[in-house]
Each structure stands twice: as structure tokens, then as C-alpha cells.
XYZ file of N, CA and C in Angstrom:
390
model
N 0.851 -1.174 0.000
C 0.000 0.000 0.000
C 0.888 1.225 0.000
N 0.532 2.206 -0.775
C 1.292 3.460 -0.833
C 1.059 4.256 0.438
N 2.114 4.878 0.897
C 1.991 5.761 2.042
C 1.430 7.090 1.559
N 0.905 7.864 2.470
C 0.378 9.184 2.165
C 1.468 10.202 2.449
N 1.735 11.077 1.498
C 2.716 12.138 1.699
C 1.974 13.452 1.894
N 2.260 14.129 2.979
C 1.768 15.487 3.184
C 2.926 16.400 2.849
N 2.752 17.197 1.831
C 3.869 17.907 1.227
C 3.575 19.403 1.191
N 4.517 20.190 1.685
C 4.374 21.635 1.661
C 5.202 22.300 0.582
N 5.824 21.518 -0.315
C 6.727 22.112 -1.304
C 5.993 22.971 -2.328
N 4.737 22.655 -2.634
C 3.970 23.494 -3.564
C 3.795 24.902 -2.978
N 3.625 24.971 -1.682
C 3.508 26.266 -1.015
C 4.799 27.056 -1.170
N 5.928 26.374 -1.049
C 7.215 27.064 -1.201
C 7.401 27.553 -2.644
N 6.923 26.808 -3.609
C 6.989 27.250 -5.013
C 6.130 28.501 -5.212
N 4.947 28.492 -4.625
C 4.073 29.656 -4.708
C 4.729 30.868 -4.062
N 5.364 30.665 -2.929
C 6.040 31.767 -2.238
C 7.099 32.393 -3.129
N 7.848 31.562 -3.833
C 8.883 32.079 -4.728
C 8.261 32.901 -5.849
N 7.119 32.453 -6.363
C 6.458 33.166 -7.457
C 5.941 34.533 -7.038
N 5.482 34.653 -5.791
C 4.927 35.941 -5.356
C 5.952 36.791 -4.632
N 7.166 36.277 -4.520
C 8.230 37.045 -3.902
C 8.219 37.040 -2.389
N 7.532 36.084 -1.795
C 7.511 35.989 -0.331
C 8.837 35.400 0.151
N 9.171 35.687 1.386
C 10.391 35.176 1.998
C 10.237 33.667 2.203
N 10.986 32.875 1.445
C 10.825 31.421 1.503
C 11.158 30.860 2.883
N 12.041 31.513 3.588
C 12.378 31.048 4.939
C 11.177 31.187 5.874
N 10.469 32.326 5.782
C 9.276 32.515 6.608
C 8.179 31.528 6.208
N 8.065 31.275 4.918
C 7.057 30.318 4.447
C 7.385 28.928 5.001
N 8.649 28.529 4.911
C 9.052 27.221 5.423
C 8.814 27.124 6.920
N 9.119 28.200 7.641
C 8.896 28.211 9.082
C 7.412 28.061 9.415
N 6.546 28.630 8.585
C 5.105 28.492 8.797
C 4.578 27.149 8.335
N 5.162 26.618 7.266
C 4.680 25.362 6.703
C 5.061 24.158 7.553
N 6.246 24.182 8.136
C 6.706 23.003 8.877
C 5.733 22.560 9.975
N 5.362 23.447 10.907
C 4.464 22.982 11.972
C 3.082 22.599 11.443
N 2.659 23.261 10.380
C 1.362 22.961 9.803
C 1.364 21.555 9.185
N 2.355 21.241 8.380
C 2.423 19.926 7.743
C 2.600 18.846 8.806
N 3.434 19.107 9.800
C 3.631 18.133 10.878
C 2.311 17.869 11.609
N 1.590 18.922 11.913
C 0.322 18.774 12.646
C -0.656 17.882 11.890
N -0.800 18.128 10.594
C -1.768 17.349 9.830
C -1.270 15.942 9.529
N 0.025 15.741 9.485
C 0.567 14.378 9.368
C 0.209 13.590 10.626
N 0.355 14.226 11.780
C 0.016 13.562 13.041
C -1.494 13.323 13.142
N -2.286 14.292 12.674
C -3.744 14.103 12.661
C -4.122 12.911 11.790
N -3.494 12.815 10.614
C -3.774 11.703 9.709
C -3.385 10.383 10.364
N -2.188 10.338 10.947
C -1.739 9.124 11.636
C -2.724 8.725 12.734
N -3.122 9.694 13.554
C -3.998 9.393 14.679
C -5.383 8.928 14.230
N -5.945 9.584 13.222
C -7.257 9.160 12.720
C -7.183 7.783 12.079
N -6.115 7.539 11.325
C -5.926 6.232 10.689
C -5.824 5.159 11.770
N -5.030 5.424 12.813
C -4.896 4.470 13.920
C -6.240 4.225 14.603
N -6.984 5.301 14.874
C -8.294 5.155 15.520
C -9.226 4.307 14.661
N -9.238 4.579 13.356
C -10.074 3.793 12.449
C -9.656 2.327 12.481
N -8.347 2.093 12.445
C -7.838 0.718 12.437
C -8.183 -0.004 13.745
N -8.132 0.701 14.858
C -8.487 0.071 16.139
C -9.936 -0.399 16.132
N -10.797 0.374 15.484
C -12.222 0.023 15.497
C -12.572 -1.050 14.473
N -11.720 -1.283 13.478
C -12.069 -2.262 12.442
C -11.193 -3.510 12.444
N -9.989 -3.432 12.989
C -9.047 -4.552 12.880
C -9.444 -5.748 13.740
N -10.123 -5.513 14.807
C -10.548 -6.567 15.726
C -9.374 -7.424 16.202
N -9.680 -8.604 16.678
C -8.683 -9.476 17.294
C -7.574 -9.895 16.326
N -7.923 -10.166 15.084
C -6.911 -10.667 14.137
C -5.904 -9.595 13.718
N -6.194 -8.338 13.987
C -5.279 -7.261 13.614
C -4.940 -6.355 14.777
N -4.876 -6.891 15.979
C -4.716 -6.048 17.169
C -3.405 -5.271 17.188
N -2.369 -5.752 16.503
C -1.091 -5.039 16.473
C -1.006 -4.024 15.330
N -1.865 -4.164 14.345
C -1.788 -3.320 13.149
C -1.858 -1.811 13.440
N -2.772 -1.313 14.268
C -2.839 0.148 14.473
C -1.524 0.772 14.925
N -0.749 0.063 15.733
C 0.522 0.608 16.216
C 1.582 0.706 15.121
N 1.376 0.023 14.006
C 2.362 0.085 12.923
C 2.225 1.357 12.089
N 1.132 2.084 12.250
C 0.877 3.296 11.465
C 1.654 4.443 12.106
N 2.626 4.954 11.373
C 3.520 5.984 11.901
C 3.534 7.200 10.990
N 4.120 8.259 11.483
C 4.341 9.475 10.699
C 5.788 9.877 10.907
N 6.479 10.138 9.808
C 7.871 10.575 9.928
C 8.185 11.611 8.866
N 9.066 12.513 9.252
C 9.484 13.555 8.331
C 10.445 12.953 7.310
N 10.260 13.351 6.058
C 11.163 12.971 4.984
C 12.122 14.150 4.794
N 13.404 13.937 5.018
C 14.344 15.060 4.873
C 14.532 15.429 3.401
N 14.077 16.604 3.059
C 14.269 17.135 1.709
C 14.788 18.552 1.836
N 15.491 19.003 0.833
C 16.158 20.306 0.903
C 15.213 21.486 0.708
N 14.258 21.353 -0.188
C 13.458 22.523 -0.566
C 11.967 22.331 -0.316
N 11.624 21.754 0.819
C 10.217 21.583 1.121
C 10.012 20.971 2.494
N 8.769 20.681 2.775
C 8.378 20.067 4.027
C 7.532 18.857 3.660
N 7.988 17.677 4.027
C 7.256 16.477 3.650
C 7.261 15.474 4.803
N 6.093 14.909 5.057
C 5.939 13.864 6.067
C 5.273 12.672 5.401
N 5.686 11.489 5.782
C 5.115 10.252 5.246
C 4.345 9.556 6.356
N 3.126 9.145 6.030
C 2.264 8.488 6.998
C 1.868 7.132 6.433
N 2.035 6.089 7.241
C 1.629 4.767 6.778
C 2.157 3.675 7.673
N 1.747 2.436 7.391
C 2.209 1.311 8.208
C 3.675 0.982 7.943
N 4.388 0.654 8.994
C 5.779 0.225 8.899
C 5.786 -1.284 8.677
N 6.178 -1.715 7.498
C 6.093 -3.138 7.158
C 7.019 -4.005 8.001
N 8.051 -3.425 8.603
C 8.977 -4.196 9.425
C 8.367 -4.578 10.775
N 7.349 -3.873 11.207
C 6.730 -4.153 12.499
C 5.726 -5.296 12.370
N 5.473 -6.028 13.467
C 4.489 -7.103 13.407
C 3.136 -6.585 12.919
N 2.615 -7.194 11.902
C 1.359 -6.882 11.219
C 1.431 -5.620 10.363
N 2.574 -4.986 10.268
C 2.712 -3.794 9.437
C 2.542 -4.080 7.956
N 2.846 -5.276 7.538
C 2.685 -5.649 6.137
C 1.260 -6.017 5.764
N 0.358 -5.949 6.728
C -1.031 -6.331 6.465
C -1.893 -5.146 6.023
N -1.285 -3.982 5.867
C -2.052 -2.780 5.557
C -2.905 -2.884 4.311
N -2.355 -3.440 3.244
C -3.112 -3.570 1.995
C -4.352 -4.430 2.200
N -4.203 -5.527 2.921
C -5.342 -6.407 3.179
C -6.412 -5.753 4.033
N -5.981 -4.989 5.022
C -6.954 -4.282 5.846
C -7.650 -3.183 5.048
N -6.877 -2.411 4.314
C -7.450 -1.270 3.588
C -8.382 -1.718 2.468
N -7.901 -2.605 1.613
C -8.635 -2.956 0.395
C -9.377 -4.281 0.482
N -9.206 -5.002 1.569
C -9.874 -6.283 1.731
C -9.080 -7.412 1.098
N -9.557 -8.606 1.322
C -8.917 -9.803 0.781
C -9.990 -10.875 0.643
N -9.578 -12.075 0.287
C -10.552 -13.161 0.194
C -11.135 -13.492 1.560
N -10.437 -13.091 2.625
C -10.878 -13.404 3.982
C -11.660 -12.294 4.679
N -11.626 -11.076 4.124
C -12.304 -9.969 4.809
C -12.650 -8.858 3.824
N -13.682 -8.087 4.146
C -14.028 -6.940 3.297
C -13.044 -5.792 3.538
N -13.023 -4.799 2.649
C -12.144 -3.642 2.875
C -12.570 -2.866 4.121
N -11.568 -2.346 4.829
C -11.842 -1.548 6.031
C -11.824 -0.052 5.738
N -11.055 0.384 4.764
C -10.946 1.789 4.344
C -10.492 2.715 5.467
N -9.656 2.213 6.369
C -9.181 3.017 7.493
C -8.392 4.239 7.039
N -7.439 4.041 6.138
C -6.629 5.151 5.628
C -7.480 6.097 4.796
N -8.321 5.541 3.957
C -9.151 6.371 3.081
C -10.056 7.285 3.894
N -10.694 6.732 4.903
C -11.586 7.552 5.745
C -10.804 8.635 6.472
N -9.603 8.306 6.941
C -8.774 9.307 7.620
C -8.357 10.407 6.653
N -7.930 10.029 5.457
C -7.491 11.023 4.470
C -8.642 11.935 4.051
N -9.819 11.368 3.856
C -10.983 12.175 3.474
C -11.336 13.162 4.580
N -11.107 12.778 5.815
C -11.384 13.664 6.944
C -10.339 14.768 7.080
N -9.067 14.425 6.947
C -7.980 15.366 7.208
C -7.718 16.296 6.022
N -7.866 15.796 4.812
C -7.484 16.580 3.625
C -8.133 17.960 3.549
N -9.442 18.115 3.746
C -10.018 19.470 3.645
C -9.463 20.430 4.695
N -9.215 19.935 5.894
C -8.657 20.791 6.949
C -7.223 21.188 6.617
N -6.451 20.241 6.098
C -5.071 20.518 5.685
C -5.051 21.558 4.567
N -5.891 21.362 3.559
C -5.935 22.305 2.439
C -6.356 23.698 2.892
N -7.315 23.780 3.798
C -7.754 25.081 4.310
C -6.628 25.765 5.089
N -5.879 24.992 5.859
C -4.772 25.573 6.628
C -3.657 26.064 5.709
N -3.352 25.293 4.670
C -2.338 25.714 3.689
C -2.808 26.988 2.976
N -4.099 27.021 2.623
C -4.656 28.200 1.957
C -4.552 29.429 2.862
N -4.880 29.259 4.124
C -4.794 30.374 5.079
C -3.348 30.857 5.222
N -2.424 29.929 5.300
C -1.008 30.305 5.407
C -0.558 31.055 4.154
N -0.942 30.534 2.989
C -0.557 31.183 1.734
C -1.133 32.605 1.664
N -2.365 32.766 2.063
C -3.011 34.087 2.033
C -2.298 35.065 2.983
N -1.777 34.541 4.087
C -1.092 35.423 5.033
C 0.156 36.048 4.431
N 0.743 35.419 3.430
C 1.940 35.969 2.797
C 1.592 36.974 1.698
N 0.327 37.072 1.349
C -0.107 38.048 0.345
C -0.422 39.390 0.970
N -0.553 39.433 2.275
C -0.947 40.685 2.946
C 0.244 41.534 3.273
């Protein structure tokens, strides 16, 4: 299963186009992207706890969020760690298998977090236009 990337680099590109101070934009984007990465992780974990039941009791703990070190942006990756016990079961939980229906834990979390993340990025971008 693909991990979800929360990426603030588009905001930094916009800042360059409008002549905003990229350092100030990065300073504003970092905590915002981190916050929503953690929100996504937490909602995904909560969803997984409610759907995984006994056969997937370790799976929710495998869902992590970590910063991806990049030079010109802010990026966090959220998803199950396949090295952890039951971390490789994410695809089966999310999309289902011959043994179980899809749980859509990640999808439901992303649908919940995405509008709030986009609104926060929009608000931050607008603050640099004033």
C-alpha cells in the first residue's frame, strides 16, 4: 500500500512566485504539515483500532508518521511500517482480501484530514499576500 505524503513544497513554489520570503514560508509550513501528518496518523490508527478486531490487534501501532528530509520543502510520510508485526497487512486491511471486506481506514482518515489541511495551507498562503 502506498503511504500518504503530506507535502508543503507546492507552497514554497508559490512563495517564490509571489516574492515571499521562503524562509518565513518554510517556518510556517513546517508545523502545519507536521500537525496534519500527526492528525492523519492518529485518525488512521483510531479507524484501524475500530475495524481490525482481534486478528489485527497489532496493526494500528504500525501506522507511523515521519518527516522525509528534503532540501526545498516540508514532507511527512504516513503509513504502516512493514517491518513491524502486522505492518505488512495494511493492503489487506485497507482494500480487503478473500478473507475480509475492505476496512478503508486510511481512506476515511485522508478524506477527513485533507479538507482541513488544504484550508490551513490556503490560510497560510493568504497570510503571505498581505
